[in-house]
mmCIF file of C-alpha atoms and ligand atoms in Angstrom:
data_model
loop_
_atom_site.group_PDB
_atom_site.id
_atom_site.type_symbol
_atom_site.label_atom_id
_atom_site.label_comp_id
_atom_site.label_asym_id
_atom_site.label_seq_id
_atom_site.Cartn_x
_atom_site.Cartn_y
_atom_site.Cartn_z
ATOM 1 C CA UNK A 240 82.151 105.337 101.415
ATOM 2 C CA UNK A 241 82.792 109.071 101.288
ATOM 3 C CA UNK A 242 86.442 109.606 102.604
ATOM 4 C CA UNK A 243 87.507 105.989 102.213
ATOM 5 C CA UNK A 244 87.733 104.611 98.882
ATOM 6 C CA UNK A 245 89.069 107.788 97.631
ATOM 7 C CA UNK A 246 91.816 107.520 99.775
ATOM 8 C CA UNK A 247 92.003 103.693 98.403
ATOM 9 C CA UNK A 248 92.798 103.956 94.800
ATOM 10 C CA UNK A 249 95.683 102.276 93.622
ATOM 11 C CA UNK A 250 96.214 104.130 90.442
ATOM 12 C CA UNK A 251 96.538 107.215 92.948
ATOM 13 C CA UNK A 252 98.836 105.451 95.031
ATOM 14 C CA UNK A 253 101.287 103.966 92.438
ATOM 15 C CA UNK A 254 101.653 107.453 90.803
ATOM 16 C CA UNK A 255 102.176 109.085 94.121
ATOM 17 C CA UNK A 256 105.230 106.406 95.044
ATOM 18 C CA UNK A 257 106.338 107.043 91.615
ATOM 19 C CA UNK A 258 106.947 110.927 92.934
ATOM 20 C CA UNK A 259 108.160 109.840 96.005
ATOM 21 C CA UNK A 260 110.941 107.280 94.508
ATOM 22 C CA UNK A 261 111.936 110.860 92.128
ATOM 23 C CA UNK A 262 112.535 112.740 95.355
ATOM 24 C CA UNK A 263 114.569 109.644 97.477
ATOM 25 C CA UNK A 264 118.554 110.700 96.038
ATOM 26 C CA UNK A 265 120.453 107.764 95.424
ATOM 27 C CA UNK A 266 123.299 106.086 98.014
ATOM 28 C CA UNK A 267 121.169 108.086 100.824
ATOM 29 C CA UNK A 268 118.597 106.373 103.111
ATOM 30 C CA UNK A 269 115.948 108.147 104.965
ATOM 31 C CA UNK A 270 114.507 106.945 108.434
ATOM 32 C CA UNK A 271 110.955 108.055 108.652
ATOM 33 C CA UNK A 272 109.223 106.959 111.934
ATOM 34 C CA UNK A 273 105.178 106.866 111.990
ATOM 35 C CA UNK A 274 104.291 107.669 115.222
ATOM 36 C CA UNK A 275 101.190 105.918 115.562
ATOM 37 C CA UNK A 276 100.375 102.000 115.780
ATOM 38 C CA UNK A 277 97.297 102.675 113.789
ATOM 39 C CA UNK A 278 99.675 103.842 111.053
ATOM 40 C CA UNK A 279 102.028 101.056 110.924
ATOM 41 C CA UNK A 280 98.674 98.762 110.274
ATOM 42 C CA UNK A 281 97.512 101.069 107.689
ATOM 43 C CA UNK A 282 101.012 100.468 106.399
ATOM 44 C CA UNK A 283 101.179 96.720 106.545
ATOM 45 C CA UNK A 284 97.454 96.402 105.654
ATOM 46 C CA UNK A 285 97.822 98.040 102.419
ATOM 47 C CA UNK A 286 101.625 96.803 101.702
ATOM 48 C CA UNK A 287 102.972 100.374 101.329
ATOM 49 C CA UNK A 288 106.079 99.613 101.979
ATOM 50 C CA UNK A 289 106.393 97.507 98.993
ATOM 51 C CA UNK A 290 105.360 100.463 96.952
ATOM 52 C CA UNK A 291 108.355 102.491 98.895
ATOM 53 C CA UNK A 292 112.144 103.171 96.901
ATOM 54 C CA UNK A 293 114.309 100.839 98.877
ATOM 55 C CA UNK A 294 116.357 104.058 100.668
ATOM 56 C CA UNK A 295 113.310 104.840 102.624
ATOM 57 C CA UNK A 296 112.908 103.017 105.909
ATOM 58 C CA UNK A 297 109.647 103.170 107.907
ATOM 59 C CA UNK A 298 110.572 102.532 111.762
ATOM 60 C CA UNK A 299 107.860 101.992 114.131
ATOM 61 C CA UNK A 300 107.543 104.269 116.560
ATOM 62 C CA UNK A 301 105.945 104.324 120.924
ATOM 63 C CA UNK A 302 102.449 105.141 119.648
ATOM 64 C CA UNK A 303 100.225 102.552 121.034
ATOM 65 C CA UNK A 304 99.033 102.872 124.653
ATOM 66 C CA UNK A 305 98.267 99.484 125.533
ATOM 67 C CA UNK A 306 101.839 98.380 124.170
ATOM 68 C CA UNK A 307 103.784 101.156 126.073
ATOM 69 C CA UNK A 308 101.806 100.327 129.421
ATOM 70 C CA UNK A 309 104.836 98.701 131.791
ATOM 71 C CA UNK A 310 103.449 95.544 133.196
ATOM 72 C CA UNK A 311 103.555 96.836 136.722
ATOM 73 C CA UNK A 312 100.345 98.961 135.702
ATOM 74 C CA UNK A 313 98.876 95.974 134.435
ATOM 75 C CA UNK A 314 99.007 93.751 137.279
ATOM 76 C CA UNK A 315 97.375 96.273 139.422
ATOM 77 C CA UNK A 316 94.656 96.575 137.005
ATOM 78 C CA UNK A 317 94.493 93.148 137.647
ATOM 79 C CA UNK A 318 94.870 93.403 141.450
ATOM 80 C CA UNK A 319 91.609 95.793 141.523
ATOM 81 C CA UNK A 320 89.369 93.783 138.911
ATOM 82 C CA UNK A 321 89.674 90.370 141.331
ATOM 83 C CA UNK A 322 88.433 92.437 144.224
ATOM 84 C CA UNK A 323 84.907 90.219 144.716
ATOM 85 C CA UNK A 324 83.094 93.923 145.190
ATOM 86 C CA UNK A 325 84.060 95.362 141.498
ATOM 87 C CA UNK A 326 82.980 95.369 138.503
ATOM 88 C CA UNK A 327 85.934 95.982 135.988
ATOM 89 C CA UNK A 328 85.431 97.487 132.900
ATOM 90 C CA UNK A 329 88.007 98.084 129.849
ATOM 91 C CA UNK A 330 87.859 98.362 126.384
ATOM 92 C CA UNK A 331 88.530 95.281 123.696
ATOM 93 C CA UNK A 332 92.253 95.260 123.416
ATOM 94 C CA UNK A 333 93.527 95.083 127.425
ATOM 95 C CA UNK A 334 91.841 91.815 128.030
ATOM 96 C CA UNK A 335 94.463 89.867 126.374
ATOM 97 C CA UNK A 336 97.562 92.116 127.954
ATOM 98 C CA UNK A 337 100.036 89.474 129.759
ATOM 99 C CA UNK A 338 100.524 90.607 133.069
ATOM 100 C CA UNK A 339 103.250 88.801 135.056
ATOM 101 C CA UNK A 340 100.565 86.258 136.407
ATOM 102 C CA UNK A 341 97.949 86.492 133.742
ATOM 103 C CA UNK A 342 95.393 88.630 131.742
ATOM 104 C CA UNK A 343 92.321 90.261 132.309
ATOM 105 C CA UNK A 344 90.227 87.257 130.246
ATOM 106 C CA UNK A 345 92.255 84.587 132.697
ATOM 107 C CA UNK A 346 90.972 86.171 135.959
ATOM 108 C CA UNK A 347 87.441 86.722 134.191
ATOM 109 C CA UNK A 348 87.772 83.151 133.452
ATOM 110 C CA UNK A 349 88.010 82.343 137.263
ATOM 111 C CA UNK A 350 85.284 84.346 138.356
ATOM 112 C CA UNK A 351 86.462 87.894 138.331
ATOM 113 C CA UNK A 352 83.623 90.152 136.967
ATOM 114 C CA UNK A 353 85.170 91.773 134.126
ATOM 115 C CA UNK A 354 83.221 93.514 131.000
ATOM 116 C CA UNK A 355 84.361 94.884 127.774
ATOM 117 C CA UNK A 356 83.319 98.327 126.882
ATOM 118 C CA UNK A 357 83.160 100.423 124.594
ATOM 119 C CA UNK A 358 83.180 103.458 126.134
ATOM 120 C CA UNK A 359 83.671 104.838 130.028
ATOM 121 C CA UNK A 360 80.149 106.313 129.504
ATOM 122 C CA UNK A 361 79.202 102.223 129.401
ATOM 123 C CA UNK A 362 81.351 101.791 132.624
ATOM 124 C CA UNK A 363 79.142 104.716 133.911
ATOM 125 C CA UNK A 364 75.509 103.015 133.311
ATOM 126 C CA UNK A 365 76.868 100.012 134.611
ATOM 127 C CA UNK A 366 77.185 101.830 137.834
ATOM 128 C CA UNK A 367 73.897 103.610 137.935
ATOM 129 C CA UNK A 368 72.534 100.016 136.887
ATOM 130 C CA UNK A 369 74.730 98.494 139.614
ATOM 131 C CA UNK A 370 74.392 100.393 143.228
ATOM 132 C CA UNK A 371 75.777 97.290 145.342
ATOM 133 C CA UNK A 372 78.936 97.153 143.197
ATOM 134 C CA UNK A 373 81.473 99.375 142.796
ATOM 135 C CA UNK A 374 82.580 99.784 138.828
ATOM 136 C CA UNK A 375 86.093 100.657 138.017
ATOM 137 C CA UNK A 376 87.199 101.971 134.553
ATOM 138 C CA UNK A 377 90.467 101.039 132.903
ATOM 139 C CA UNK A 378 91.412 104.385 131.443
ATOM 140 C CA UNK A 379 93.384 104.293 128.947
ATOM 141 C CA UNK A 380 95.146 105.830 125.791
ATOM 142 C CA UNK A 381 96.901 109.054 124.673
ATOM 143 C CA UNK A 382 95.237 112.436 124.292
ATOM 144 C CA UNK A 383 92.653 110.982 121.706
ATOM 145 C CA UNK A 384 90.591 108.995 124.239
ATOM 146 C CA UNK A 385 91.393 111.110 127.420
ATOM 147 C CA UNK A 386 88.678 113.722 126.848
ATOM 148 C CA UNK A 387 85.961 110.797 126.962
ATOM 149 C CA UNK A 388 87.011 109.916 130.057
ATOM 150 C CA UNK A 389 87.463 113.531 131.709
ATOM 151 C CA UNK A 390 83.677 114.078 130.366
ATOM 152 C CA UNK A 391 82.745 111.043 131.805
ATOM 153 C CA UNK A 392 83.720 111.899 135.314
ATOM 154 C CA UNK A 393 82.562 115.462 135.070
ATOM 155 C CA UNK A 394 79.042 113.786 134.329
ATOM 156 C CA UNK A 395 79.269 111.297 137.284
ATOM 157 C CA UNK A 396 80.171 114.006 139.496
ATOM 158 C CA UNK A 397 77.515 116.245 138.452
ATOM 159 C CA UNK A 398 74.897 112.890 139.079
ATOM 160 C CA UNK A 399 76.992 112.100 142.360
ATOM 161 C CA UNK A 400 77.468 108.710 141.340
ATOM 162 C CA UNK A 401 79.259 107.388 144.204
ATOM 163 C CA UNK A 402 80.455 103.149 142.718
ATOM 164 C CA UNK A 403 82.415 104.538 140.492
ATOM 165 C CA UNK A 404 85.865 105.107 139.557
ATOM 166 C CA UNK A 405 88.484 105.444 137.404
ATOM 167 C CA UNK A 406 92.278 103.655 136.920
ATOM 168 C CA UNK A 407 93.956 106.261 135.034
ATOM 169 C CA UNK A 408 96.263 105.194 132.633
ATOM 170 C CA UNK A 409 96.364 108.393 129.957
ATOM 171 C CA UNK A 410 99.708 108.775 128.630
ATOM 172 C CA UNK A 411 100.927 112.069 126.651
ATOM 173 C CA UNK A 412 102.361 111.796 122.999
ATOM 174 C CA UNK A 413 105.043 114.931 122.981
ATOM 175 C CA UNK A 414 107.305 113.765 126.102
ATOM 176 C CA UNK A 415 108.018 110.289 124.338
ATOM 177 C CA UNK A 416 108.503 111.393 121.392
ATOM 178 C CA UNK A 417 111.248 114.194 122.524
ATOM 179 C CA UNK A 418 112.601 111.199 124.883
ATOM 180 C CA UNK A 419 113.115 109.072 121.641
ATOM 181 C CA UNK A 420 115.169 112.601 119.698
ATOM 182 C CA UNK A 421 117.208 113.023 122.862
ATOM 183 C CA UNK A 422 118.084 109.003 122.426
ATOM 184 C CA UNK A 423 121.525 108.028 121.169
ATOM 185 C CA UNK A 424 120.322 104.994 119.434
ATOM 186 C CA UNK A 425 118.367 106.213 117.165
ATOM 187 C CA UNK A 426 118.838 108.566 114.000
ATOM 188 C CA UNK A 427 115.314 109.740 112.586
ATOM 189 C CA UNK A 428 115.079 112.164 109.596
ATOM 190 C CA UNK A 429 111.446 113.243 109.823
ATOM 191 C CA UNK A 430 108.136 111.963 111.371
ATOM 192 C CA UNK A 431 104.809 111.048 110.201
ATOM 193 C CA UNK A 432 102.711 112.431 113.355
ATOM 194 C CA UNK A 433 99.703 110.333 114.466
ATOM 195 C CA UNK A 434 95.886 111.522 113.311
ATOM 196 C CA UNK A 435 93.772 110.571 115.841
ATOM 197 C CA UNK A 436 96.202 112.055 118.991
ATOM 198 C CA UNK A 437 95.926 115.405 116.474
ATOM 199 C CA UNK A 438 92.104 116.012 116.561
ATOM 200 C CA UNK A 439 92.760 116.740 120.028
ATOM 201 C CA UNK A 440 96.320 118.564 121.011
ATOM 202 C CA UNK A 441 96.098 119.716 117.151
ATOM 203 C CA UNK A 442 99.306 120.173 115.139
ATOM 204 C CA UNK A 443 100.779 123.352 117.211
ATOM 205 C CA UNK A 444 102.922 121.006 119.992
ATOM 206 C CA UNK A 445 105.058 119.250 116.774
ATOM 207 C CA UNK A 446 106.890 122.716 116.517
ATOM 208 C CA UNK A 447 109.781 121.656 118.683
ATOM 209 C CA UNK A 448 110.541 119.124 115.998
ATOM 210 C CA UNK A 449 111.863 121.583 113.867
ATOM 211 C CA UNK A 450 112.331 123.999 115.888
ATOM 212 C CA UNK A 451 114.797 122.187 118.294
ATOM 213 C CA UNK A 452 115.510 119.113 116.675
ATOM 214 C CA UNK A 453 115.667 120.236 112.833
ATOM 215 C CA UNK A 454 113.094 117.553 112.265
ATOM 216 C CA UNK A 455 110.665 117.903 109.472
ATOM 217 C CA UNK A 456 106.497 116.563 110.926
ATOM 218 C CA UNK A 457 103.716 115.470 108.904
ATOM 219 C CA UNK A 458 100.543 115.098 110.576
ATOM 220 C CA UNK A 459 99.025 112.087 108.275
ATOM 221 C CA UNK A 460 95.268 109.976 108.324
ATOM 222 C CA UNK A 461 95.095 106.383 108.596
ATOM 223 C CA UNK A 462 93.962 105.944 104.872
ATOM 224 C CA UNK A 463 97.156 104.241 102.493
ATOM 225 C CA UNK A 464 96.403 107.627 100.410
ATOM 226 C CA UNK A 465 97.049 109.669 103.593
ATOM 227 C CA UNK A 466 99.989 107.922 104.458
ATOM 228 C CA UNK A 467 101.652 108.060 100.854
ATOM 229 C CA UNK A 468 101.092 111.576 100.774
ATOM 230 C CA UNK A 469 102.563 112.473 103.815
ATOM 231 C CA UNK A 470 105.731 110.633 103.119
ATOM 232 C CA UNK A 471 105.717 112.820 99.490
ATOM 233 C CA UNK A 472 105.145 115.923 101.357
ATOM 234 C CA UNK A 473 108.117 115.014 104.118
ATOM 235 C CA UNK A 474 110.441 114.037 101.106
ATOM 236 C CA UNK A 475 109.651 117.467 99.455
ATOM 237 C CA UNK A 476 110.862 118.908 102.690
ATOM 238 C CA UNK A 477 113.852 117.019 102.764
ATOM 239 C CA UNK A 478 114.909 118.006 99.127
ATOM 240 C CA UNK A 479 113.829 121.623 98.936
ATOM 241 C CA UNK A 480 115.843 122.229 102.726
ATOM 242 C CA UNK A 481 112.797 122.641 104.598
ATOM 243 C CA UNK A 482 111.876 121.616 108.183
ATOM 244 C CA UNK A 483 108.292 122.315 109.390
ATOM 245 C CA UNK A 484 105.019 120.642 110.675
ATOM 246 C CA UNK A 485 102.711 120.240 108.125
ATOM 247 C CA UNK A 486 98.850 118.484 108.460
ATOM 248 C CA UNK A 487 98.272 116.074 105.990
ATOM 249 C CA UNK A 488 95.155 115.024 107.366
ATOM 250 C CA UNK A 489 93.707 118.923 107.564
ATOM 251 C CA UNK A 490 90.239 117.446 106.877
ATOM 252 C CA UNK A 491 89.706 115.938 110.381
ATOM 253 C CA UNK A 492 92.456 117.836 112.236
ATOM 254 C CA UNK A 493 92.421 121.764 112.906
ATOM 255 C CA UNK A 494 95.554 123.386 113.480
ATOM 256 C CA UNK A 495 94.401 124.495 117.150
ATOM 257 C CA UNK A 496 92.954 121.073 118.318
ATOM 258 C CA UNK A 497 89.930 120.539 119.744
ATOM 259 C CA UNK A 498 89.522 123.710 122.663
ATOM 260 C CA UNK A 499 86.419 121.779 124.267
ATOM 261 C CA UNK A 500 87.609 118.367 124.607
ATOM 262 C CA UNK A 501 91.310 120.475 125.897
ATOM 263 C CA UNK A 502 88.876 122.407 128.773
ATOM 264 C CA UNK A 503 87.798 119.376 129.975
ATOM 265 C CA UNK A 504 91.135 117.172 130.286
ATOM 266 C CA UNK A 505 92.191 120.258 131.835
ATOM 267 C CA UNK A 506 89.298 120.361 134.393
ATOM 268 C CA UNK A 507 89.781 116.577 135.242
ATOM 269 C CA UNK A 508 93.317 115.907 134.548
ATOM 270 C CA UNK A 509 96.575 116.742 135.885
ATOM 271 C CA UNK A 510 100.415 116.113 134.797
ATOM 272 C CA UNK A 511 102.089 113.366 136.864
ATOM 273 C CA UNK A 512 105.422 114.161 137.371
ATOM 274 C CA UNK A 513 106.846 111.006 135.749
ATOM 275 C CA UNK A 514 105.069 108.125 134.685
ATOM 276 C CA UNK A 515 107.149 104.346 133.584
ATOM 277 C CA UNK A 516 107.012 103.441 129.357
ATOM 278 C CA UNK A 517 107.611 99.974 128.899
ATOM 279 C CA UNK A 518 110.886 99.858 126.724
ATOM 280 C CA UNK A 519 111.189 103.985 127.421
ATOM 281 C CA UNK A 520 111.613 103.901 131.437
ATOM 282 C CA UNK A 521 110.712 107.207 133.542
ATOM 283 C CA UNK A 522 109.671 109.859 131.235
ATOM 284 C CA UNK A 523 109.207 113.624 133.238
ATOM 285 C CA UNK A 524 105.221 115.040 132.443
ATOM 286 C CA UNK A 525 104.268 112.406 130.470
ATOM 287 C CA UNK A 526 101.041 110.700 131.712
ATOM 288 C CA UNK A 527 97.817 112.316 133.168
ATOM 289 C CA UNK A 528 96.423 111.677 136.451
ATOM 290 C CA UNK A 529 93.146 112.803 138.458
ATOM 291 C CA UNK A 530 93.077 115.907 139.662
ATOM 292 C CA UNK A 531 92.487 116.395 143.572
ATOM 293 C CA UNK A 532 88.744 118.404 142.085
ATOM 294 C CA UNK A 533 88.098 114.652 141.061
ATOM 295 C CA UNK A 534 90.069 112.574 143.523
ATOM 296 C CA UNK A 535 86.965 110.811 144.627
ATOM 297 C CA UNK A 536 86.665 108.934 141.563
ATOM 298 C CA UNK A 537 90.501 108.015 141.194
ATOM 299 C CA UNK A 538 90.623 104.084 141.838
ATOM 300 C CA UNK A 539 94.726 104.475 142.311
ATOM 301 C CA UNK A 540 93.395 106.139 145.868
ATOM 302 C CA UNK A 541 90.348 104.273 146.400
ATOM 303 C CA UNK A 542 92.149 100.949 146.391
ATOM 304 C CA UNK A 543 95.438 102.220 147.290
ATOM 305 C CA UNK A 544 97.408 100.878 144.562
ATOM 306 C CA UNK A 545 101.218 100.281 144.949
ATOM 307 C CA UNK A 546 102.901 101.664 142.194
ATOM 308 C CA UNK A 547 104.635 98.131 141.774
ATOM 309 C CA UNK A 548 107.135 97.684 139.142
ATOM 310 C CA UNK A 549 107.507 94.624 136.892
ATOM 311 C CA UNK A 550 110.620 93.346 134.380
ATOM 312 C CA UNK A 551 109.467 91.895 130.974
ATOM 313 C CA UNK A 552 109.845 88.868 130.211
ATOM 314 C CA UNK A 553 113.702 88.213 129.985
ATOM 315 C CA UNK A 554 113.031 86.677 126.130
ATOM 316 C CA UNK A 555 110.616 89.813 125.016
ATOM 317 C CA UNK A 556 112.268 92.740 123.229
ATOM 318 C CA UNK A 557 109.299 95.043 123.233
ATOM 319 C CA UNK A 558 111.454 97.839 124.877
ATOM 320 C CA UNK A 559 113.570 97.626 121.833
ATOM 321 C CA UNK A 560 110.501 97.291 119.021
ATOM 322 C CA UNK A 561 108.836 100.324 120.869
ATOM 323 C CA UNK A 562 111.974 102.356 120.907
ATOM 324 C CA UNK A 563 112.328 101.508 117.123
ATOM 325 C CA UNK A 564 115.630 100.422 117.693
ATOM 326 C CA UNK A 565 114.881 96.517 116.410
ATOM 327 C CA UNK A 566 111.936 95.470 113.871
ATOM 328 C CA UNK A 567 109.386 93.109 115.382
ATOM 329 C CA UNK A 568 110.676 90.237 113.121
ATOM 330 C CA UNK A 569 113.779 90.611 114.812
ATOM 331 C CA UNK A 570 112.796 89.925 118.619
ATOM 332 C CA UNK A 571 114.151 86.306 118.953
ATOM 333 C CA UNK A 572 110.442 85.567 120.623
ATOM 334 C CA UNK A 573 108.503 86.581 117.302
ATOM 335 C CA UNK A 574 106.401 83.813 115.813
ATOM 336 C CA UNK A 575 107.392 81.058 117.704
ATOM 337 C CA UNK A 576 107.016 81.870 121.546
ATOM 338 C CA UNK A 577 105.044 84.739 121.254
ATOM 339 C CA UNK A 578 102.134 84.946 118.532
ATOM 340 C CA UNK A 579 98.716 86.341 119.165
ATOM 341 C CA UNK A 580 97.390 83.294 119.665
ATOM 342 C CA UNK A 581 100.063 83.353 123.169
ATOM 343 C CA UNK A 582 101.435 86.487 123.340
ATOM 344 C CA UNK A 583 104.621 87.433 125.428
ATOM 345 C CA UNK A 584 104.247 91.037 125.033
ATOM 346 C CA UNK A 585 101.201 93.868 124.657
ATOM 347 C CA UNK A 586 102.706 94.611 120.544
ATOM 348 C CA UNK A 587 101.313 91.210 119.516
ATOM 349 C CA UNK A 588 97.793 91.763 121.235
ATOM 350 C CA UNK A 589 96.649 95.084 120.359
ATOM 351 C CA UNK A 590 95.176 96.403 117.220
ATOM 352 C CA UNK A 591 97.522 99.289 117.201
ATOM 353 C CA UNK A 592 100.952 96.893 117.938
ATOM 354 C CA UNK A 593 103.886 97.191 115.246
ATOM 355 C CA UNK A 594 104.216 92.674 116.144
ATOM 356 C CA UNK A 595 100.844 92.234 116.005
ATOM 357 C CA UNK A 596 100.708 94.545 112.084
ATOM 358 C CA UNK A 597 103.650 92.124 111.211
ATOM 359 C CA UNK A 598 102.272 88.894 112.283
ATOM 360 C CA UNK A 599 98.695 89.512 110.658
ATOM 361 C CA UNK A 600 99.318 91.039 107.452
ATOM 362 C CA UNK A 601 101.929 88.644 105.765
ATOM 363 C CA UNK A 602 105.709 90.577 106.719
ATOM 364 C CA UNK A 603 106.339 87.152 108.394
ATOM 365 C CA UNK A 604 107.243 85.230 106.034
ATOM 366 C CA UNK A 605 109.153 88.150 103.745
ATOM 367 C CA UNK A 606 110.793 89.644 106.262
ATOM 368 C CA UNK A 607 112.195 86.550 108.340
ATOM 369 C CA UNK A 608 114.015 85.259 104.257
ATOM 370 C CA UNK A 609 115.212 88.876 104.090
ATOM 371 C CA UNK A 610 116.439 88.984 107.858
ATOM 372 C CA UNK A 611 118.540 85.290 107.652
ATOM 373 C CA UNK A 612 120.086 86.191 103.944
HETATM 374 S S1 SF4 B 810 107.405 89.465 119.345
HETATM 375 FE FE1 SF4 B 810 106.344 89.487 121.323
HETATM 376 S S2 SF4 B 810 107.957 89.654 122.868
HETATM 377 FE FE2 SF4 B 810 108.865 90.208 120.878
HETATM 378 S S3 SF4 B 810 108.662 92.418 120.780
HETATM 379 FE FE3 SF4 B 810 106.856 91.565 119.800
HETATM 380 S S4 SF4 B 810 105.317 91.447 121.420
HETATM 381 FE FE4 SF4 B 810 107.295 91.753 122.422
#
């Protein structure tokens, strides 16, 4: 497959962590945080960090939206999918979220009409199909999926589709990301930037990195190629003095983003002037909401949410995995009370979750002996 087995050849790879280990100096150690959830499975997947020099640590950064969502948000998702009038759609990986009294498949399970999509433009037909119901899409995810849902309600505004509407959960990737540079407990020397947020907002918002935080970023794909090369190119940075943004991944991502799917968020969307990150608190600018062009379609006013908030768990340490401040083998809850079979926490449910990357892929085992010795 063109684009996918090139970027899978482990001749390639061994000689590029061969340069890499040249560049890491001895008796230093270098904190490198991937952004994204989809890379830390790319990274588990494909055991690079075996093929790593043992001064390089890869921390886990806040990039996965379902596992940043605070539970509060969940349980009103909840709240408006057991109404007996909707129909509540979301994709895949929210139907196994733990809210404080349940999941989405639970309530389904008891008669709530809930259906998986793939796409809001599915939550859309089901409304045309549906006139007597009113459909509600979970919307959610950082700038990569936001544009599918701001041209979704520009199209069921143009058909004045009245049943449906929209729980807006879009999160931002820059605000958390500064939050996590402005954080005391945390020392990062560069970051791998995430791919898929990039074919969107582009490469052009990383520039506070280095420019304010003297951070070198490498926008990276989700290929083990991609994210071996990224790590070379941020090591050459680190040993010839540099500190830029560079794009890795330059064959999906321009440096300017994507200026259609941009016009539209900006048609449907609007900042909210804080938004709650589970493990992250109140971060300023950092979410999207509906704009008041669009406020007929925003389920948050339709069904007068709350705004409720929820504690974790007291035995989950998400907070702490999503801050990269502990590694999921280290919550005390990791593969005993919380496993995706029964998770405690959204990191061991979704695809994109640093427990869930740990669990699946085999770190278990290694890193629990390395953890107790
Ligand atoms: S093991 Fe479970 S409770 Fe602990 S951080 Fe991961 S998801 Fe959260």
């Amino acid at each position: 497959m063109k684009y996918v087995k090139e970027f899978r050849n482990a001749e390639l790879a061994r000689a590029v962590a061969a340069e890499i280990a040249t560049l890491a100096e001895p008796g230093r150690h270098y904190k490198i945080m991937e952004v994204c959830g989809g890379h830390t499975h790319t990274i588990y997947r494909h055991g690079i960090k075996d093929l790593l020099p043992d001064q390089i640590e890869l921390v886990h950064g806040p990039g996965c939206p379902v596992c940043v969502l605070p539970m509060g948000r969940v349980d009103e998702g909840i709240d408006i999918a057991e109404r007996p009038e909707v129909i509540f759609t979301c994709f895949g990986d929210m139907m196994r979220v733990p809210g404080s009294r349940g999941n989405l498949l639970e309530i389904k399970a008891q008669g709530a009409d809930v259906r998986m999509v793939y796409s809001p433009l599915d939550a859309l037909r089901l409304a045309r199909e549906n006139p007597d119901r009113q459909v509600v899409f979970y919307a959610i995810g950082f700038e990569t999926t936001a544009p599918s849902t701001a041209l979704t309600l520009q199209r069921a505004k143009k058909e004045g589709i009245e049943n449906f509407s929209v729980f807006c959960n879009h999160v931002t990737i820059v605000p958390p990301v500064r939050a996590l540079l402005d954080s005391p407990d945390l020392r990062l020397d560069a970051f791998i930037g995430p791919g898929h947020v990039s074919t969107i907002i582009g490469c052009r918002p990383y520039e506070f990195m280095p420019a304010d935080y003297g951070k070198p970023c490498v926008v990276a794909g989700f290929e083990p190629l991609d994210i071996l090369q990224s790590i070379l190119m941020i090591m050459h940075q680190l040993a010839e003095g540099r500190c830029e943004v560079e794009n890795q991944y330059a064959r999906v991502v321009p440096w300017e983003g994507n200026l259609a799917a941009l016009r539209s968020m900006a048609e449907v969307f609007e900042l909210r002037p804080y938004f709650e990150w589970r493990g992250l608190g109140f971060i300023a600018q950092s979410a999207l909401k509906i704009s008041p062009a669009y406020s007929y379609f925003d389920a948050e006013l339709r069904y007068s949410t709350p705004g409720v908030r929820v504690a974790d768990p007291k035995a989950c340490q998400c907070g702490e995995v999503l801050k990269g401040v502990l590694k999921p083998h280290e919550c005390r809850v990791f593969g005993t009370a919380c496993t995706p079979e029964h998770p405690l926490g959204a990191l061991m449910v979704s695809s994109e979750g640093a427990c869930a990357a740990y669990f699946n892929f085999g770190r278990r085992a290694k890193e629990k002996v390395g953890a107790t010795e």
